[in-house]
C-alpha positions as MATLAB code, in Angstrom:
seq = 'AIGLRRDGMGMFVTGHNNEFIDLVIHDLSLDLAPGPTGGQGSHGAYVTTGRNNLWDRVTFYNIGQNGIQFFGGDGSGNIVRNSVFYNWGLSVPGSAIDSSQQSTNNWIHNNIFRNGLIGVALNGSGHLIYNNTIFQTGNGIIVNAEGMTIKNNLLVSNPNHIVLNFSATRSNNLC';
ca = [
      -5.366   -9.596  -14.822;
      -4.596   -5.786  -14.463;
      -7.571   -3.787  -13.216;
      -8.361   -0.184  -12.498;
      -9.667    0.668   -8.699;
     -12.362    2.357   -8.093;
     -11.339    1.982   -4.365;
      -7.987    4.184   -4.729;
      -5.796    1.279   -6.547;
      -3.894    2.989   -9.445;
      -4.319   -1.225  -10.396;
      -4.521   -4.444   -9.165;
      -2.392   -7.255  -10.120;
      -2.827  -10.744   -9.868;
      -1.157  -11.959  -14.091;
       2.810  -12.680  -14.350;
       5.170  -11.183  -17.135;
       3.474   -8.124  -16.933;
       4.945   -4.977  -17.658;
       4.430   -1.549  -16.963;
       6.701    0.594  -18.104;
       6.556    4.387  -19.216;
       3.876    5.456  -17.109;
       2.525    8.060  -14.215;
       0.718    6.879  -11.501;
      -0.580    9.655   -8.882;
      -3.688   11.477   -6.560;
      -4.628    8.056   -5.281;
      -6.862    8.628   -2.031;
      -5.618   11.328   -0.396;
      -8.132   12.385    2.245;
      -8.677    8.383    3.556;
      -7.893    7.716    6.895;
      -8.619    4.680    6.369;
      -8.869    3.415    3.379;
     -12.844    2.124    1.993;
     -10.616   -1.144    2.113;
     -11.162   -1.858    5.898;
      -8.242    0.099    6.838;
      -5.794    0.275    4.312;
      -4.634    3.439    2.370;
      -4.466    3.769   -1.590;
      -1.577    2.607   -3.670;
      -0.439    2.641   -6.943;
      -0.479   -0.804   -7.485;
      -1.173   -3.787   -5.657;
       0.293   -6.860   -6.798;
      -1.128  -10.278   -5.444;
       0.144  -13.734   -7.178;
       2.013  -11.383   -9.677;
       5.310  -13.447  -10.911;
       8.079  -11.732  -13.264;
       5.879   -8.333  -13.089;
       8.486   -4.944  -14.714;
       7.042   -1.440  -14.177;
      10.352    0.408  -15.331;
      10.345    4.590  -16.060;
       6.925    4.232  -13.747;
       6.342    7.340  -11.726;
       4.565    7.661   -8.666;
       3.611   10.400   -6.697;
       0.698   11.587   -4.877;
      -0.078    7.932   -2.903;
      -2.560    7.641   -0.066;
      -0.580    4.395    1.248;
       1.946    2.334   -1.005;
       3.261    3.188   -4.140;
       3.678   -1.208   -4.949;
       2.108   -3.017   -2.752;
       3.535   -7.287   -3.121;
       1.987   -9.614   -1.151;
      -0.855  -12.119   -0.506;
       0.308  -14.611   -2.316;
       3.636  -14.946   -4.450;
       4.463  -11.408   -5.912;
       8.298  -13.029   -7.234;
      10.692  -12.421   -9.814;
       9.723   -8.198  -10.424;
      11.577   -5.684  -11.775;
      11.124   -1.940  -10.334;
      13.723    0.189  -12.164;
      14.191    3.236  -13.715;
      11.255    4.621  -11.680;
      10.678    7.652   -9.511;
       8.495    7.385   -6.351;
       8.082   10.926   -3.957;
       5.124   11.458   -1.801;
       3.247    8.202   -0.110;
       2.138    7.570    3.124;
      -0.059   10.932    2.632;
      -3.393    8.940    4.187;
      -1.943    5.931    5.987;
       1.828    5.470    6.098;
       3.467    2.840    3.632;
       6.616    2.600    1.699;
       7.581    3.207   -1.981;
       7.836   -0.387   -1.860;
       6.504   -2.744   -0.190;
       5.695   -6.710   -0.295;
       5.304   -9.495    2.493;
       6.470  -12.940    3.177;
       5.228  -14.604    0.140;
       8.000  -12.479   -2.630;
      10.778  -13.267   -2.804;
      13.785  -12.524   -5.593;
      12.236   -8.913   -6.882;
      14.737   -6.980   -8.137;
      14.419   -3.176   -7.586;
      17.311   -0.855   -9.019;
      17.625    2.420  -11.019;
      14.990    4.204   -8.827;
      14.917    7.465   -7.043;
      12.697    7.654   -3.883;
      12.071   10.940   -1.621;
       9.577   12.335    0.635;
       7.757    9.718    2.061;
       8.096    7.496    5.573;
       9.500    4.630    4.682;
      11.502    3.996    1.258;
      11.799    0.188    0.701;
      10.467   -2.061    2.947;
      11.203   -5.634    2.292;
      10.288   -8.714    3.998;
      10.712  -12.790    2.201;
      14.438  -13.267    1.140;
      16.513  -13.033   -2.532;
      15.560   -9.538   -3.615;
      17.934   -7.759   -5.119;
      18.065   -3.658   -3.598;
      21.068   -1.539   -6.317;
      21.923    1.712   -7.430;
      18.805    3.815   -5.967;
      18.465    7.491   -4.826;
      16.735    7.416   -1.259;
      16.399   10.900    0.208;
      14.320   12.631    2.816;
      12.875    9.618    4.013;
      12.498    8.387    7.574;
      13.863    5.174    6.590;
      15.216    4.764    3.220;
      15.439    0.643    3.306;
      13.848   -1.529    5.525;
      15.520   -5.597    6.104;
      12.148   -7.741    7.413;
      13.986  -11.175    6.030;
      17.697  -12.959    5.497;
      19.043  -13.295    2.112;
      18.938   -9.560    0.521;
      21.797   -7.711   -1.192;
      22.049   -4.829   -0.496;
      24.299   -2.634   -3.528;
      26.085    0.884   -4.501;
      22.873    2.813   -3.679;
      22.975    5.902   -2.771;
      20.945    7.366    0.341;
      20.878   11.699    1.661;
      18.829   13.036    4.471;
      16.913    9.725    5.682;
      17.283    9.814    9.994;
      17.630    5.819    9.467;
      19.387    4.598    5.941;
      19.608    1.042    6.716;
      17.461   -0.929    9.318;
      18.744   -4.563    9.418;
      15.961   -6.136   11.589;
      17.685   -9.042   10.215;
      20.870  -10.342    8.028;
      22.069   -9.006    4.424;
      24.475   -8.150    1.871;
      25.900   -4.776    1.951;
      28.792   -3.206   -0.083;
      29.680    0.419   -1.886;
      26.467    2.054   -0.182;
      26.502    5.358    0.662;
      25.236    6.931    3.636;
];
């Protein structure tokens, strides 16, 4: 199920095997702090129990909190690729892509992230983060669980390029 929300969410995803291709999601809840949903701002996409979804060539900009939030249920096996994220966390601190501990095995690749507090912050295991360009964020990538792979990313002009709160496999990242 996919729903457009009146409370500042770009989309609310609870279904599986959806494809979001060639979209622009922008200007969500920029004046909300905190948001109407009890302390959270807006998200470009809020995904609960949404597995095996694809975001391809999607542009997210001017977002109140997170670009994509995988939270709550099982937001696993999703792919975010060839997309652009900029100017997120404008009302409430957030990440371009953020996940809860129930989310596993998401692939984040070939994306551009710029001008936000955190580029990618993932919990859960098995995530693959590769071939991304992350610049002008406070923290490029934050690893909050074991078992992630971070490779071939370009991280520029971030005070903290990769923050490892748990161990992760890293290779060929240019910081």
